[in-house]
Short mmCIF file of N, CA and C in Angstrom, two decimals:
data_model
loop_
_atom_site.label_atom_id
_atom_site.label_comp_id
_atom_site.label_asym_id
_atom_site.label_seq_id
_atom_site.Cartn_x
_atom_site.Cartn_y
_atom_site.Cartn_z
N HIS A 20 103.31 25.08 89.95
CA HIS A 20 102.03 24.50 90.26
C HIS A 20 101.13 24.52 89.03
N GLY A 21 100.36 23.51 88.87
CA GLY A 21 99.44 23.44 87.76
C GLY A 21 98.26 24.38 87.87
N ASP A 22 98.03 24.91 89.07
CA ASP A 22 96.88 25.80 89.27
C ASP A 22 97.23 27.28 89.05
N GLY A 23 98.46 27.56 88.65
CA GLY A 23 98.87 28.93 88.38
C GLY A 23 99.35 29.69 89.59
N SER A 24 99.37 29.05 90.76
CA SER A 24 99.84 29.74 91.95
C SER A 24 101.37 29.79 91.96
N MET A 25 101.90 30.66 92.80
CA MET A 25 103.34 30.82 92.89
C MET A 25 103.98 29.51 93.36
N PRO A 26 105.04 29.07 92.70
CA PRO A 26 105.71 27.84 93.14
C PRO A 26 106.29 27.97 94.55
N THR A 27 106.35 26.86 95.23
CA THR A 27 106.95 26.80 96.56
C THR A 27 108.45 26.58 96.40
N ILE A 28 109.24 27.33 97.14
CA ILE A 28 110.69 27.21 97.09
C ILE A 28 111.17 26.64 98.41
N VAL A 29 111.70 25.43 98.36
CA VAL A 29 112.18 24.77 99.56
C VAL A 29 113.68 24.56 99.42
N PRO A 30 114.47 25.17 100.30
CA PRO A 30 115.93 25.03 100.20
C PRO A 30 116.38 23.61 100.55
N ALA A 31 117.49 23.19 99.95
CA ALA A 31 118.03 21.87 100.22
C ALA A 31 118.45 21.76 101.69
N GLN A 32 119.00 22.83 102.24
CA GLN A 32 119.37 22.86 103.65
C GLN A 32 118.15 23.28 104.44
N ARG A 33 117.62 22.38 105.23
CA ARG A 33 116.35 22.63 105.92
C ARG A 33 116.51 23.39 107.24
N ASN A 34 117.70 23.51 107.77
CA ASN A 34 117.88 24.15 109.07
C ASN A 34 118.57 25.51 108.90
N LEU A 35 117.97 26.37 108.09
CA LEU A 35 118.56 27.68 107.87
C LEU A 35 118.50 28.51 109.15
N GLY A 36 119.45 29.38 109.31
CA GLY A 36 119.45 30.27 110.46
C GLY A 36 120.85 30.54 110.95
N ARG A 37 120.91 31.02 112.17
CA ARG A 37 122.21 31.30 112.78
C ARG A 37 122.09 31.06 114.28
N ASP A 38 123.22 30.80 114.89
CA ASP A 38 123.25 30.58 116.33
C ASP A 38 123.75 31.84 117.02
N ILE A 39 122.94 32.34 117.94
CA ILE A 39 123.28 33.53 118.72
C ILE A 39 123.20 33.16 120.20
N ALA A 40 124.32 33.30 120.88
CA ALA A 40 124.38 33.01 122.32
C ALA A 40 123.81 31.63 122.64
N GLY A 41 124.15 30.66 121.80
CA GLY A 41 123.73 29.28 122.05
C GLY A 41 122.30 28.96 121.64
N LYS A 42 121.60 29.91 121.04
CA LYS A 42 120.22 29.69 120.58
C LYS A 42 120.16 29.80 119.07
N HIS A 43 119.39 28.90 118.47
CA HIS A 43 119.22 28.93 117.02
C HIS A 43 118.15 29.95 116.66
N GLN A 44 118.47 30.84 115.75
CA GLN A 44 117.54 31.87 115.30
C GLN A 44 117.20 31.61 113.84
N LYS A 45 115.89 31.43 113.54
CA LYS A 45 115.46 31.24 112.16
C LYS A 45 115.47 32.58 111.44
N PRO A 46 115.72 32.55 110.14
CA PRO A 46 115.72 33.82 109.41
C PRO A 46 114.32 34.37 109.21
N PRO A 47 114.22 35.69 109.02
CA PRO A 47 112.94 36.27 108.63
C PRO A 47 112.57 35.78 107.22
N HIS A 48 111.36 36.00 106.82
CA HIS A 48 110.91 35.69 105.46
C HIS A 48 111.03 34.21 105.14
N LEU A 49 110.66 33.40 106.12
CA LEU A 49 110.69 31.95 105.97
C LEU A 49 109.35 31.42 106.49
N TYR A 50 108.65 30.66 105.66
CA TYR A 50 107.39 30.08 106.10
C TYR A 50 107.64 29.02 107.15
N MET A 51 106.67 28.77 107.99
CA MET A 51 106.80 27.74 109.03
C MET A 51 107.10 26.38 108.41
N SER A 52 106.67 26.16 107.19
CA SER A 52 106.92 24.90 106.47
C SER A 52 108.39 24.76 106.06
N GLY A 53 109.14 25.86 106.13
CA GLY A 53 110.54 25.84 105.71
C GLY A 53 110.75 26.43 104.33
N GLY A 54 109.66 26.74 103.63
CA GLY A 54 109.77 27.35 102.31
C GLY A 54 110.17 28.82 102.42
N LEU A 55 110.80 29.31 101.37
CA LEU A 55 111.24 30.70 101.35
C LEU A 55 110.08 31.62 101.00
N CYS A 56 109.96 32.70 101.72
CA CYS A 56 108.97 33.72 101.41
C CYS A 56 109.68 34.77 100.55
N VAL A 57 109.59 34.60 99.24
CA VAL A 57 110.31 35.47 98.32
C VAL A 57 109.47 36.63 97.81
N ALA A 58 108.16 36.52 97.92
CA ALA A 58 107.25 37.57 97.44
C ALA A 58 105.87 37.30 98.00
N ALA A 59 105.04 38.31 97.96
CA ALA A 59 103.64 38.12 98.33
C ALA A 59 102.94 37.34 97.21
N GLU A 60 101.97 36.52 97.57
CA GLU A 60 101.21 35.78 96.56
C GLU A 60 100.67 36.72 95.50
N SER A 61 100.27 37.92 95.90
CA SER A 61 99.71 38.88 94.95
C SER A 61 100.74 39.40 93.95
N ASP A 62 102.03 39.21 94.24
CA ASP A 62 103.09 39.62 93.30
C ASP A 62 103.21 38.66 92.13
N TRP A 63 102.74 37.44 92.31
CA TRP A 63 102.88 36.39 91.30
C TRP A 63 101.81 36.54 90.23
N ASN A 64 102.24 36.63 88.98
CA ASN A 64 101.33 36.69 87.85
C ASN A 64 101.72 35.58 86.88
N PRO A 65 100.97 34.48 86.84
CA PRO A 65 101.36 33.33 86.02
C PRO A 65 101.41 33.63 84.52
N SER A 66 100.76 34.69 84.08
CA SER A 66 100.83 35.02 82.66
C SER A 66 102.12 35.80 82.32
N GLU A 67 102.80 36.32 83.34
CA GLU A 67 104.05 37.07 83.13
C GLU A 67 105.27 36.35 83.68
N HIS A 68 105.12 35.64 84.79
CA HIS A 68 106.26 35.06 85.49
C HIS A 68 106.48 33.60 85.11
N THR A 69 107.75 33.20 85.22
CA THR A 69 108.15 31.83 84.87
C THR A 69 109.02 31.26 85.99
N THR A 70 109.51 30.08 85.76
CA THR A 70 110.45 29.47 86.69
C THR A 70 111.68 30.36 86.86
N ALA A 71 112.09 31.03 85.79
CA ALA A 71 113.24 31.94 85.88
C ALA A 71 112.98 33.05 86.88
N THR A 72 111.74 33.54 86.94
CA THR A 72 111.38 34.56 87.91
C THR A 72 111.58 34.04 89.32
N VAL A 73 111.10 32.84 89.57
CA VAL A 73 111.20 32.24 90.91
C VAL A 73 112.66 32.02 91.29
N VAL A 74 113.47 31.58 90.34
CA VAL A 74 114.90 31.39 90.61
C VAL A 74 115.56 32.72 90.95
N ALA A 75 115.21 33.77 90.22
CA ALA A 75 115.78 35.10 90.51
C ALA A 75 115.34 35.59 91.88
N TRP A 76 114.06 35.39 92.21
CA TRP A 76 113.58 35.80 93.53
C TRP A 76 114.28 35.01 94.63
N ALA A 77 114.51 33.71 94.40
CA ALA A 77 115.21 32.89 95.40
C ALA A 77 116.66 33.36 95.56
N ALA A 78 117.30 33.73 94.46
CA ALA A 78 118.68 34.24 94.54
C ALA A 78 118.72 35.53 95.36
N HIS A 79 117.74 36.38 95.15
CA HIS A 79 117.64 37.63 95.92
C HIS A 79 117.44 37.32 97.40
N TRP A 80 116.58 36.33 97.69
CA TRP A 80 116.34 35.93 99.07
C TRP A 80 117.64 35.46 99.72
N PHE A 81 118.40 34.62 99.01
CA PHE A 81 119.65 34.09 99.59
C PHE A 81 120.70 35.19 99.77
N ALA A 82 120.71 36.19 98.92
CA ALA A 82 121.62 37.32 99.12
C ALA A 82 121.24 38.07 100.40
N ALA A 83 119.93 38.30 100.59
CA ALA A 83 119.47 38.96 101.81
C ALA A 83 119.77 38.09 103.03
N TYR A 84 119.60 36.79 102.90
CA TYR A 84 119.87 35.84 103.99
C TYR A 84 121.35 35.92 104.40
N THR A 85 122.23 35.98 103.43
CA THR A 85 123.67 36.06 103.73
C THR A 85 123.97 37.35 104.49
N ASP A 86 123.37 38.45 104.05
CA ASP A 86 123.56 39.72 104.75
C ASP A 86 123.04 39.62 106.18
N TRP A 87 121.86 39.02 106.35
CA TRP A 87 121.27 38.86 107.68
C TRP A 87 122.16 38.00 108.58
N ARG A 88 122.72 36.93 108.04
CA ARG A 88 123.60 36.07 108.85
C ARG A 88 124.82 36.84 109.33
N LEU A 89 125.31 37.75 108.52
CA LEU A 89 126.51 38.51 108.90
C LEU A 89 126.20 39.71 109.79
N SER A 90 125.07 40.38 109.52
CA SER A 90 124.80 41.64 110.22
C SER A 90 123.67 41.56 111.25
N GLY A 91 122.80 40.54 111.12
CA GLY A 91 121.64 40.46 112.00
C GLY A 91 120.48 41.31 111.54
N ARG A 92 120.61 41.94 110.39
CA ARG A 92 119.55 42.81 109.86
C ARG A 92 119.15 42.31 108.47
N TRP A 93 117.83 42.13 108.27
CA TRP A 93 117.33 41.75 106.94
C TRP A 93 117.32 43.00 106.08
N PRO A 94 118.02 43.00 104.94
CA PRO A 94 118.26 44.25 104.20
C PRO A 94 117.13 44.71 103.28
N THR A 95 116.04 43.97 103.20
CA THR A 95 114.96 44.36 102.28
C THR A 95 113.64 44.45 103.03
N ASP A 96 112.68 45.11 102.42
CA ASP A 96 111.34 45.19 102.99
C ASP A 96 110.62 43.86 102.81
N GLY A 97 109.57 43.67 103.56
CA GLY A 97 108.77 42.46 103.41
C GLY A 97 107.90 42.23 104.61
N TYR A 98 107.30 41.08 104.64
CA TYR A 98 106.33 40.75 105.67
C TYR A 98 106.92 40.09 106.90
N GLY A 99 108.18 39.66 106.86
CA GLY A 99 108.75 38.94 108.00
C GLY A 99 108.32 37.50 108.02
N GLN A 100 108.47 36.86 109.13
CA GLN A 100 108.13 35.43 109.23
C GLN A 100 106.61 35.26 109.22
N VAL A 101 106.16 34.38 108.38
CA VAL A 101 104.74 34.15 108.23
C VAL A 101 104.40 32.69 108.43
N ALA A 102 103.15 32.40 108.68
CA ALA A 102 102.72 31.02 108.92
C ALA A 102 102.58 30.23 107.66
#
């Protein structure tokens, strides 16, 4: 973003989640818009962080997502699903 805010990360696959007993379950740490919640806004420092930071955070999110899909438990701390 040109305003220095944390970039929005939108996965190419828009219907992330898993099916449990015939119901689709969205993953934790996913904004209602479909963007990934990789960090708190307050974690982002535009004078220190770059696109590489966001890519690393997204990779970490997808590793946690894979674990959640297999185990049903999100393996890291965080805020959960947010608006």
